[in-house]
Amino acid sequence: MLKEERQQFILNEVRIHNKVLLTDMADLLNVSVDTVRRDIKELDRSDQLKKVHGGAVSLGFNNYNPIGKKIYSLEKKALIAEKAMSLIKEGQIILLSGGTTNLELARRLPSKMKLTCFTPSLPIAVQLLSKTNIETIFIGGRLSKDSQITIGGSAINMLSEIKVDICFLGTNSIHPTEGLTEFDWEIVQMKKAMIHSSRKVVSPCISEKIGSMQRYKICGAEDIDVLITELEPWDAKLEAFKNMNIQLL
Amino acid sequence: MLKEERQQFILNEVRIHNKVLLTDMADLLNVSVDTVRRDIKELDRSDQLKKVHGGAVSLGFNNYNPIGKKIYSLEKKALIAEKAMSLIKEGQIILLSGGTTNLELARRLPSKMKLTCFTPSLPIAVQLLSKTNIETIFIGGRLSKDSQITIGGSAINMLSEIKVDICFLGTNSIHPTEGLTEFDWEIVQMKKAMIHSSRKVVSPCISEKIGSMQRYKICGAEDIDVLITELEPWDAKLEAFKNMNIQLL
DNA sequence: GCATGATTTGCAATTTAATGCCATTTTTTT
DNA sequence: AAAAAAATGGCATTAAATTGCAAATCATGC
């Protein structure tokens, strides 16, 4: 196998997953990690990806958390995404907020399923490009560099003009009494607008985030219709949500 | 077997597989690897493929943009992008249409330059994410899967609400008398709206596209302010544009 | 037909590049 | 602070490139 092929492969993996692990690449390509490291170093020097400790990430899609940890919670997010899939039916209009869990969901949407999909998230839009039967409508606005979604008046304005069947609301913090909270004020505004534009609100949320709280409130826990976690339905952490008319998945 | 035949065969293999191994070719053609090496060297010198350690790959083998399309005539586009850079000044508000030439331009924008940048192009937005001082505003709308830009009423609407200093209008076809033309009607609408929102219209355009024509008209050649090509200013192809009050770069 | 010169091809010696391995240092995680 | 994972730099091994050279092939003009 040519060096160029290998590098192309790595680049391709990065394009698809937004990140790669050195060890995975070494495994898949049957070369030593040193070689992959050298390849990634070259690709980094030629600005085709960004080298990070343990692997590489695609340019622009900055992974602020270390890559190893990310992979770990990725499994939970994958599980949540699988569950979320069961809520989606052919022909529906859905709205995907940002966040890596929703990105996992977007990745899993079958190419053959006819859907209309609104999103303010750049990585999700990129992911949806490859799904031939999904019509993607991007919510325009000012791009926030760290969350990689559009925010601001123009985006909220565009949201105010739509009504979708289901909104998958990437959730950073959820608390039985305090509800859904966020660190960033502008994102709060976006999420409020999203809830307002949706008939049904689904909150995919990994268990670590249950019970946590941040500065600004988006809505009460009772305002969401479905809570999806990677936990089994009888888990203690979910107890507090059981008499709230929330469907637990 | 003639040398010509052999080289044609190699070229064909490259076209089909995007790569060839030196040893495979030597085997298939029953000649020594030295011969194949010499053939590949010749083909490389005449720009028909790219020679690499151990074989050859097709031209443009690793010219991928962030979303995964190959960029052809990268060199020319890079040159145009460099020229275009000279038109941009700190603090300006610019509008970048889609197209790979503009993508090259976006790639070159210095991270430290303060700019506000509107774009309906997904790859360009991704590229701009990593530029810390550039505020990016994404024009929302329906995403066209092949051009990877947003189109449709919503996008045009958003464009109608802005006014920028310079618009870099990726150009598919330009003709001295027929003006700028496009194949896709929806993109025509977008480009018309972009022109309308801009004080100054710049058309970066590789020389192959000069003189060509497509189905729908965007605007007359005289409606653009600057034409940037990779050619020298005295090139014959540019003659027709010289008495049109267009700045040539 | 065949001698001549140019081109093409294969071979061998040498140089260069790619890869893997390992000891050491740095970074990350616990 | 200790342990684990990853990065770095040096070195050895192997594969490939380069160069020079000689043999083979070819076109040509006589």
Tab-separated table of C-alpha atoms (C1' of nucleotides) in Angstrom, chain B residues 3 6 32 34-35 38 53, chain C residues 8-12 17-18:
chain	number	residue	atom	x	y	z
B	3	LYS	CA	6.566	2.629	-25.198
B	6	ARG	CA	2.813	1.035	-22.206
B	32	SER	CA	11.658	-4.206	-15.601
B	34	ASP	CA	13.223	0.570	-14.152
B	35	THR	CA	11.331	0.916	-17.374
B	38	ARG	CA	11.082	5.839	-16.422
B	53	HIS	CA	7.425	6.583	-3.834
C	8	DT	C1'	15.276	2.178	-25.283
C	9	DT	C1'	15.926	-1.265	-21.974
C	10	DG	C1'	17.991	-3.985	-18.215
C	11	DC	C1'	21.530	-4.431	-14.728
C	12	DA	C1'	24.463	-3.238	-10.773
C	17	DA	C1'	13.235	7.189	1.640
C	18	DA	C1'	10.031	4.532	4.439
